[in-house]
Coordinates of C-alpha atoms and ligand atoms in Angstrom, one line a residue:
M1268 CA 2.6 24.7 -23.1
L1269 CA -0.2 23.8 -20.5
D1270 CA -1.1 26.3 -18.1
I1271 CA -1.8 24.3 -15.1
K1272 CA -4.3 25.0 -12.2
V1273 CA -3.3 24.0 -8.8
T1274 CA -6.2 23.6 -5.9
R1275 CA -4.1 22.2 -3.2
N1276 CA -5.4 19.3 -0.8
K1277 CA -6.0 20.7 2.5
H1278 CA -6.6 17.3 4.2
P1279 CA -3.2 15.1 3.8
K1280 CA -3.8 12.2 4.2
A1281 CA -0.7 10.1 6.2
K1282 CA 1.8 8.8 4.5
P1283 CA 2.9 4.9 4.9
G1284 CA 5.1 4.5 7.3
K1285 CA 9.2 3.9 6.3
D1286 CA 9.3 0.5 6.9
E1287 CA 5.4 -0.4 5.8
P1288 CA 5.3 -2.9 3.1
L1289 CA 4.0 -1.5 0.4
G1290 CA 1.6 -3.4 -2.4
F1291 CA 0.7 -2.4 -6.0
G1292 CA -1.5 0.0 -6.5
T1293 CA -3.6 -0.2 -3.3
L1294 CA -2.6 3.2 -2.0
F1295 CA -2.9 7.2 -3.7
T1296 CA -1.7 10.1 -3.2
D1297 CA -3.4 13.8 -2.7
H1298 CA -3.8 15.0 -5.7
M1299 CA -4.3 14.1 -9.2
F1300 CA -4.6 16.4 -12.9
V1301 CA -7.1 16.5 -14.7
M1302 CA -8.1 17.9 -18.2
D1303 CA -11.2 17.5 -20.7
Y1304 CA -11.4 17.4 -24.0
D1305 CA -14.5 18.9 -26.0
E1306 CA -14.8 18.3 -29.9
G1307 CA -14.6 22.2 -30.9
Q1308 CA -12.4 23.6 -28.5
G1309 CA -9.9 21.0 -27.7
W1310 CA -7.7 20.0 -24.5
H1311 CA -8.7 23.0 -21.9
D1312 CA -8.8 23.3 -17.9
A1313 CA -5.6 21.5 -17.4
R1314 CA -5.8 21.5 -13.3
I1315 CA -4.4 19.4 -10.6
V1316 CA -7.2 19.1 -7.4
P1317 CA -7.4 16.8 -4.2
Y1318 CA -7.3 13.4 -5.4
E1319 CA -11.8 12.5 -4.9
N1320 CA -14.1 10.5 -6.6
L1321 CA -15.3 11.2 -10.6
S1322 CA -19.1 12.2 -11.4
L1323 CA -20.1 11.0 -14.3
S1324 CA -23.2 10.2 -15.9
P1325 CA -24.3 6.2 -15.6
A1326 CA -24.7 6.5 -19.3
C1327 CA -20.9 7.6 -20.3
S1328 CA -19.0 5.7 -23.0
V1329 CA -16.1 4.4 -20.9
L1330 CA -18.2 1.9 -18.6
H1331 CA -20.3 0.6 -21.5
Y1332 CA -18.3 0.5 -24.5
G1333 CA -14.6 0.0 -22.5
L1334 CA -13.3 3.3 -24.6
E1335 CA -10.7 4.4 -22.5
V1336 CA -6.5 4.1 -22.2
F1337 CA -3.5 4.0 -19.8
E1338 CA -0.3 4.2 -19.0
G1339 CA 1.9 3.5 -16.4
L1340 CA 5.4 4.7 -15.7
K1341 CA 7.1 5.6 -12.5
A1342 CA 9.0 8.1 -10.6
Y1343 CA 12.5 7.1 -8.2
K1344 CA 13.5 9.0 -5.9
A1345 CA 18.0 9.1 -7.0
V1346 CA 20.5 8.3 -4.1
D1347 CA 21.2 12.2 -4.5
G1348 CA 17.7 13.0 -3.8
R1349 CA 16.8 14.2 -7.1
V1350 CA 13.4 12.8 -8.2
L1351 CA 13.2 10.8 -11.5
L1352 CA 10.9 9.8 -14.6
F1353 CA 12.3 7.1 -17.0
R1354 CA 11.3 7.6 -20.2
P1355 CA 8.2 9.4 -19.5
D1356 CA 8.5 10.3 -23.6
R1357 CA 7.9 7.0 -24.6
N1358 CA 4.7 6.9 -22.8
G1359 CA 3.4 9.5 -23.7
K1360 CA 3.6 8.6 -27.4
R1361 CA 2.3 5.1 -26.8
M1362 CA -0.5 6.4 -25.5
F1363 CA -1.1 9.1 -28.2
D1364 CA -1.3 6.5 -30.4
S1365 CA -3.7 4.2 -28.3
C1366 CA -6.0 7.4 -28.2
E1367 CA -6.1 7.5 -31.9
R1368 CA -6.7 3.7 -32.5
L1369 CA -9.7 3.7 -30.0
C1370 CA -10.9 7.1 -32.1
M1371 CA -10.3 9.4 -28.6
A1372 CA -8.3 12.8 -28.8
P1373 CA -4.7 12.4 -28.4
V1374 CA -3.1 14.3 -26.1
P1375 CA 0.0 15.9 -27.1
V1376 CA 3.6 14.2 -26.0
E1377 CA 4.9 17.2 -24.7
D1378 CA 1.7 17.8 -22.9
F1379 CA 1.8 14.5 -21.1
V1380 CA 5.0 14.9 -20.2
Q1381 CA 4.3 18.2 -18.5
A1382 CA 0.9 17.3 -16.5
V1383 CA 3.2 14.5 -15.3
K1384 CA 6.0 16.2 -14.1
A1385 CA 3.7 18.9 -12.7
L1386 CA 1.8 16.5 -10.4
V1387 CA 4.6 13.9 -9.5
E1388 CA 6.0 17.2 -7.8
I1389 CA 3.6 18.4 -5.7
D1390 CA 3.6 14.8 -4.5
K1391 CA 7.1 13.9 -4.5
D1392 CA 7.0 13.6 -0.8
W1393 CA 4.3 10.0 -1.6
I1394 CA 7.9 8.4 -3.5
P1395 CA 9.2 5.5 -1.4
T1396 CA 12.5 4.6 -1.4
G1397 CA 12.4 1.1 -0.2
E1398 CA 14.1 -2.2 -2.5
G1399 CA 12.3 -2.1 -5.6
C1400 CA 9.6 0.8 -4.8
S1401 CA 8.3 3.9 -6.7
L1402 CA 6.1 6.0 -7.1
Y1403 CA 3.7 4.7 -9.8
I1404 CA 2.1 6.6 -12.0
R1405 CA -1.3 6.2 -13.6
P1406 CA -2.3 8.0 -16.8
F1407 CA -5.4 7.4 -18.3
V1408 CA -7.8 9.2 -21.2
I1409 CA -11.7 8.0 -20.6
A1410 CA -15.0 9.4 -23.0
V1411 CA -17.1 10.6 -21.0
D1412 CA -20.4 11.8 -23.6
P1413 CA -23.5 10.2 -22.1
Y1414 CA -24.4 8.3 -25.3
L1415 CA -24.8 4.8 -25.3
G1416 CA -24.9 4.8 -29.0
V1417 CA -21.8 3.1 -30.5
G1418 CA -19.3 5.7 -31.5
K1419 CA -17.1 8.1 -31.9
S1420 CA -16.8 9.8 -28.6
S1421 CA -16.6 13.8 -28.3
H1422 CA -16.2 14.6 -24.6
H1423 CA -12.9 13.2 -22.6
Q1424 CA -10.9 13.4 -19.8
F1425 CA -7.4 12.8 -18.9
I1426 CA -6.4 12.0 -15.4
I1427 CA -3.5 11.2 -13.8
I1428 CA -3.7 9.6 -10.2
L1429 CA -0.2 8.6 -8.3
S1430 CA 0.3 5.4 -6.4
P1431 CA 3.4 5.0 -4.2
S1432 CA 3.7 1.2 -4.5
G1433 CA 6.1 -1.5 -4.1
L1434 CA 7.0 -4.9 -5.9
Y1435 CA 4.1 -6.3 -8.2
Y1436 CA 4.2 -10.0 -7.5
P1437 CA 3.8 -11.2 -4.0
E1438 CA 7.1 -13.3 -5.4
G1439 CA 8.8 -10.2 -5.2
L1440 CA 12.1 -10.8 -6.8
K1441 CA 11.8 -14.6 -6.5
P1442 CA 10.9 -16.3 -10.2
V1443 CA 7.9 -16.6 -11.0
G1444 CA 5.9 -19.2 -12.8
I1445 CA 3.7 -19.0 -15.5
W1446 CA 1.4 -21.0 -18.0
I1447 CA 1.1 -20.8 -22.0
E1448 CA -2.6 -20.6 -22.3
D1449 CA -3.6 -22.6 -25.4
E1450 CA -7.3 -22.0 -24.5
Y1451 CA -8.9 -18.5 -24.1
V1452 CA -7.0 -15.7 -26.6
R1453 CA -6.0 -12.0 -25.6
A1454 CA -5.8 -10.5 -29.2
V1455 CA -5.3 -10.8 -32.2
R1456 CA -3.5 -8.9 -34.9
G1457 CA -5.5 -6.3 -36.4
G1458 CA -7.2 -5.9 -34.0
I1459 CA -6.7 -3.6 -30.6
G1460 CA -3.5 -5.8 -28.7
A1461 CA -0.9 -3.1 -29.4
A1462 CA -2.9 -0.4 -27.4
K1463 CA -3.0 -0.2 -23.6
T1464 CA -6.5 0.0 -23.5
G1465 CA -8.9 -1.6 -20.6
G1466 CA -10.4 -4.0 -22.8
N1467 CA -7.0 -6.5 -23.4
Y1468 CA -7.0 -6.7 -19.5
A1469 CA -10.9 -7.4 -19.2
A1470 CA -9.8 -9.7 -22.5
S1471 CA -6.8 -11.8 -20.1
I1472 CA -8.8 -12.0 -15.9
L1473 CA -10.5 -15.7 -16.5
A1474 CA -7.4 -17.1 -17.4
Q1475 CA -5.5 -15.8 -15.8
D1476 CA -8.3 -16.3 -12.7
L1477 CA -7.6 -20.2 -14.0
A1478 CA -3.6 -20.0 -14.0
N1479 CA -3.8 -18.3 -10.3
K1480 CA -6.1 -20.9 -9.0
G1481 CA -3.7 -23.1 -10.8
G1482 CA -0.7 -21.9 -9.0
Y1483 CA 1.2 -19.9 -11.6
S1484 CA 1.4 -16.1 -11.5
Q1485 CA 0.4 -15.4 -14.6
V1486 CA -0.1 -16.8 -18.2
L1487 CA 1.9 -17.0 -21.7
W1488 CA -0.5 -16.1 -24.3
L1489 CA -0.5 -17.6 -27.4
D1490 CA -1.0 -16.0 -31.0
G1491 CA -5.0 -15.8 -31.5
V1492 CA -4.7 -17.4 -35.3
E1493 CA -2.6 -20.8 -35.3
R1494 CA -2.0 -20.9 -31.2
K1495 CA 1.2 -22.2 -31.8
Y1496 CA 3.9 -18.5 -31.3
V1497 CA 3.9 -16.9 -27.6
E1498 CA 3.0 -13.2 -27.8
E1499 CA 3.5 -11.6 -24.1
V1500 CA 2.3 -12.3 -20.3
G1501 CA -0.7 -10.8 -18.7
A1502 CA 1.6 -7.4 -17.8
M1503 CA 4.5 -7.8 -19.3
N1504 CA 6.1 -8.3 -22.4
I1505 CA 8.6 -12.0 -22.5
F1506 CA 12.2 -12.8 -23.6
F1507 CA 14.2 -16.5 -23.6
K1508 CA 17.8 -17.3 -23.6
I1509 CA 18.1 -19.8 -26.1
D1510 CA 21.7 -21.1 -26.7
G1511 CA 23.6 -17.5 -25.9
K1512 CA 21.1 -15.6 -28.2
V1513 CA 17.8 -12.9 -26.6
V1514 CA 15.3 -13.9 -28.7
T1515 CA 11.7 -12.0 -27.5
P1516 CA 8.5 -12.4 -29.8
M1517 CA 8.4 -9.9 -33.0
L1518 CA 5.8 -7.1 -32.8
Q1519 CA 3.3 -7.1 -35.4
G1520 CA 0.2 -5.4 -33.7
S1521 CA -1.5 -8.3 -31.4
I1522 CA 1.2 -7.3 -28.8
L1523 CA 2.5 -4.3 -26.6
P1524 CA 5.2 -1.9 -27.5
G1525 CA 6.9 -2.2 -24.3
I1526 CA 9.2 0.7 -23.6
T1527 CA 11.1 -1.8 -20.6
R1528 CA 10.6 -4.1 -23.8
A1529 CA 12.6 -1.4 -25.9
T1530 CA 15.2 -0.7 -23.8
V1531 CA 16.0 -4.2 -22.4
I1532 CA 17.0 -4.7 -26.0
E1533 CA 18.8 -2.0 -26.2
L1534 CA 21.2 -2.7 -23.2
C1535 CA 20.8 -6.8 -24.3
K1536 CA 22.3 -5.5 -27.6
D1537 CA 24.9 -3.2 -26.2
M1538 CA 26.4 -5.9 -24.0
G1539 CA 27.3 -7.5 -26.9
Y1540 CA 24.1 -10.1 -27.1
E1541 CA 22.8 -11.5 -30.3
V1542 CA 19.0 -10.3 -29.6
E1543 CA 16.5 -11.6 -32.2
E1544 CA 13.2 -10.4 -32.5
R1545 CA 10.9 -12.9 -34.1
K1546 CA 8.4 -15.4 -33.9
V1547 CA 8.9 -17.5 -31.4
S1548 CA 6.5 -21.0 -31.2
A1549 CA 5.7 -23.0 -27.8
Q1550 CA 7.0 -26.0 -29.7
E1551 CA 10.5 -24.0 -29.8
L1552 CA 10.7 -23.8 -26.1
A1553 CA 9.9 -27.4 -25.3
D1554 CA 12.5 -28.4 -28.1
A1555 CA 15.5 -25.7 -26.6
H1556 CA 14.2 -27.5 -22.6
E1557 CA 14.5 -30.6 -23.9
A1558 CA 17.9 -30.3 -25.2
G1559 CA 19.1 -28.1 -22.3
K1560 CA 19.2 -24.9 -24.1
L1561 CA 16.8 -22.5 -22.5
E1562 CA 19.2 -20.8 -20.1
E1563 CA 16.9 -18.3 -19.1
I1564 CA 13.3 -16.4 -19.0
W1565 CA 12.1 -13.2 -17.9
G1566 CA 9.3 -11.0 -18.3
T1567 CA 9.7 -6.8 -18.8
G1568 CA 7.2 -4.4 -17.7
T1569 CA 6.9 -1.0 -15.9
A1570 CA 5.3 -3.1 -12.3
A1571 CA 7.3 -5.6 -12.8
I1572 CA 10.5 -4.1 -13.9
I1573 CA 12.6 -7.7 -14.9
S1574 CA 10.7 -10.9 -13.6
A1575 CA 12.6 -14.0 -13.9
V1576 CA 10.2 -17.2 -15.0
G1577 CA 11.2 -20.2 -13.2
R1578 CA 8.3 -22.5 -13.5
L1579 CA 7.0 -22.3 -17.5
K1580 CA 4.3 -25.2 -17.8
W1581 CA 2.8 -26.3 -21.2
G1582 CA 0.0 -28.5 -21.3
D1583 CA 1.8 -31.4 -18.9
N1584 CA 5.7 -30.5 -19.6
V1585 CA 6.6 -28.3 -16.6
M1586 CA 9.9 -26.6 -17.3
I1587 CA 11.9 -25.9 -14.5
I1588 CA 14.2 -22.9 -16.3
N1589 CA 17.4 -22.3 -14.8
N1590 CA 16.9 -24.3 -11.8
N1591 CA 14.1 -21.9 -10.4
E1592 CA 16.4 -19.3 -9.7
V1593 CA 17.1 -15.5 -11.2
G1594 CA 19.5 -16.2 -13.6
P1595 CA 22.7 -13.9 -14.3
L1596 CA 21.2 -12.3 -17.1
S1597 CA 18.3 -11.1 -15.6
Q1598 CA 20.0 -9.7 -12.8
K1599 CA 22.2 -8.0 -14.7
L1600 CA 19.1 -6.2 -16.2
Y1601 CA 16.9 -5.4 -13.5
D1602 CA 20.4 -4.5 -11.9
T1603 CA 20.9 -1.9 -14.8
I1604 CA 17.5 -0.9 -15.6
T1605 CA 17.0 0.1 -11.1
G1606 CA 20.2 1.4 -11.0
I1607 CA 19.5 3.8 -14.1
Q1608 CA 16.4 4.3 -12.5
T1609 CA 17.7 5.4 -9.1
G1610 CA 20.8 7.0 -10.2
K1611 CA 23.1 4.5 -8.6
I1612 CA 24.4 4.3 -12.7
E1613 CA 25.0 6.9 -14.8
D1614 CA 22.2 7.4 -17.4
K1615 CA 24.9 7.7 -20.9
K1616 CA 21.5 7.2 -22.9
G1617 CA 19.3 10.6 -21.2
W1618 CA 16.4 8.0 -20.4
T1619 CA 15.7 9.8 -17.3
L1620 CA 14.1 13.0 -17.0
E1621 CA 14.5 15.1 -13.7
V1622 CA 11.6 16.4 -11.7
C1623 CA 13.4 18.4 -9.8
Ligands
PLP242 N1 2.5 -5.7 -22.1 C1 1.5 -6.2 -21.1 C2 -0.3 -6.6 -21.8 C3 1.2 -4.8 -20.4 O1 0.6 -4.7 -19.7 C4 2.8 -4.2 -20.1 C5 2.8 -3.5 -18.8 O2 2.7 -2.3 -19.7 C6 3.8 -4.6 -20.9 C7 3.7 -5.8 -21.6 C8 4.8 -4.1 -20.7 O3 5.4 -2.6 -20.9 P1 6.0 -1.6 -20.1 O4 7.8 -2.2 -20.3 O5 6.4 -0.2 -21.2 O6 5.5 -1.4 -19.0
COI243 C1 2.2 -1.3 -16.3 O1 3.3 -2.2 -16.2 O2 2.3 -0.5 -16.0 C2 1.1 -1.8 -16.5 O3 0.3 -1.6 -16.3 C3 0.6 -3.2 -15.8 C4 0.0 -3.8 -15.3 C5 -0.2 -3.1 -13.9 C6 -1.0 -3.3 -16.0

């Protein structure tokens, strides 16, 4: 159990108005959580302090070699006024695994959850309540050793910041367009694709920028070896409903093991769908579309929740999915997940954790 020292912000900022549109990740609350790690001493000095800029050595490893990991989860104000987190232990476990992959000291899962709860409780008045709005929580660990050699780091900081946010895509809940990227790749098996670390996102920006310029929201990555099988989207895992079955790429080391992905698989099975986690080729998708069997596509992620895909481009082939409308299963999954997250639907799975 952490002993968290709290220093209140004496100059709290004005909060956004109730009807003010919120974008994603641009506003930050009054406090942040910080804890230090030094080899030999372990994690120490857990504290909540006023939100402020960091002071770092220009030589520190995070700035040169990308030694960092992060997480993303959300806090919701439930209809009965409770503040709820959704499966935070899963984020804690994934951050633990990401730290191990980057040779950084992992934060124990129970300390991660305690720190998130403590910070959210202090800034709970920042939780927005509009449709699709929540308090986005961004925990991250950075290597702060002032050392230019490439090697394992021995000094880290674990920091959590909070951002009242609206929907991730400017399209809102309307279907997005994505293209299958066949030039650039994001990750390969044996690399760091399954870890939530900045390098994977750095690798994705150029392709995403080209997709944006071409009128698409994100790219759908292909596997880095055969360039044949689809993997995931820039900030989401991907699902297809093909001829009545739910299909998603299997986890094999290059894809982020999404928490929304695991949630969707469980919900679909509960609804009676056959769910297949396997390799899915771009050709299979084009063939299914041609045969009228590619019924729905949706992405899953904390920021995006469930995002229907209305257009899928592969080379010259632009496939329109479900008439470019949100499909019935995508809608049902969105309603069920957001219903549980906001306490409108009873949480029979024990997925929510009450903060206060
Ligand atoms: N894949 C990538 C690359 C992501 O950035 C995300 C978002 O976190 C996901 C998948 C979905 O993961 P989760 O559902 O845990 O948010
Ligand atoms: C999330 O869904 O939490 C993400 O991390 C996506 C993105 C903002 C990186």
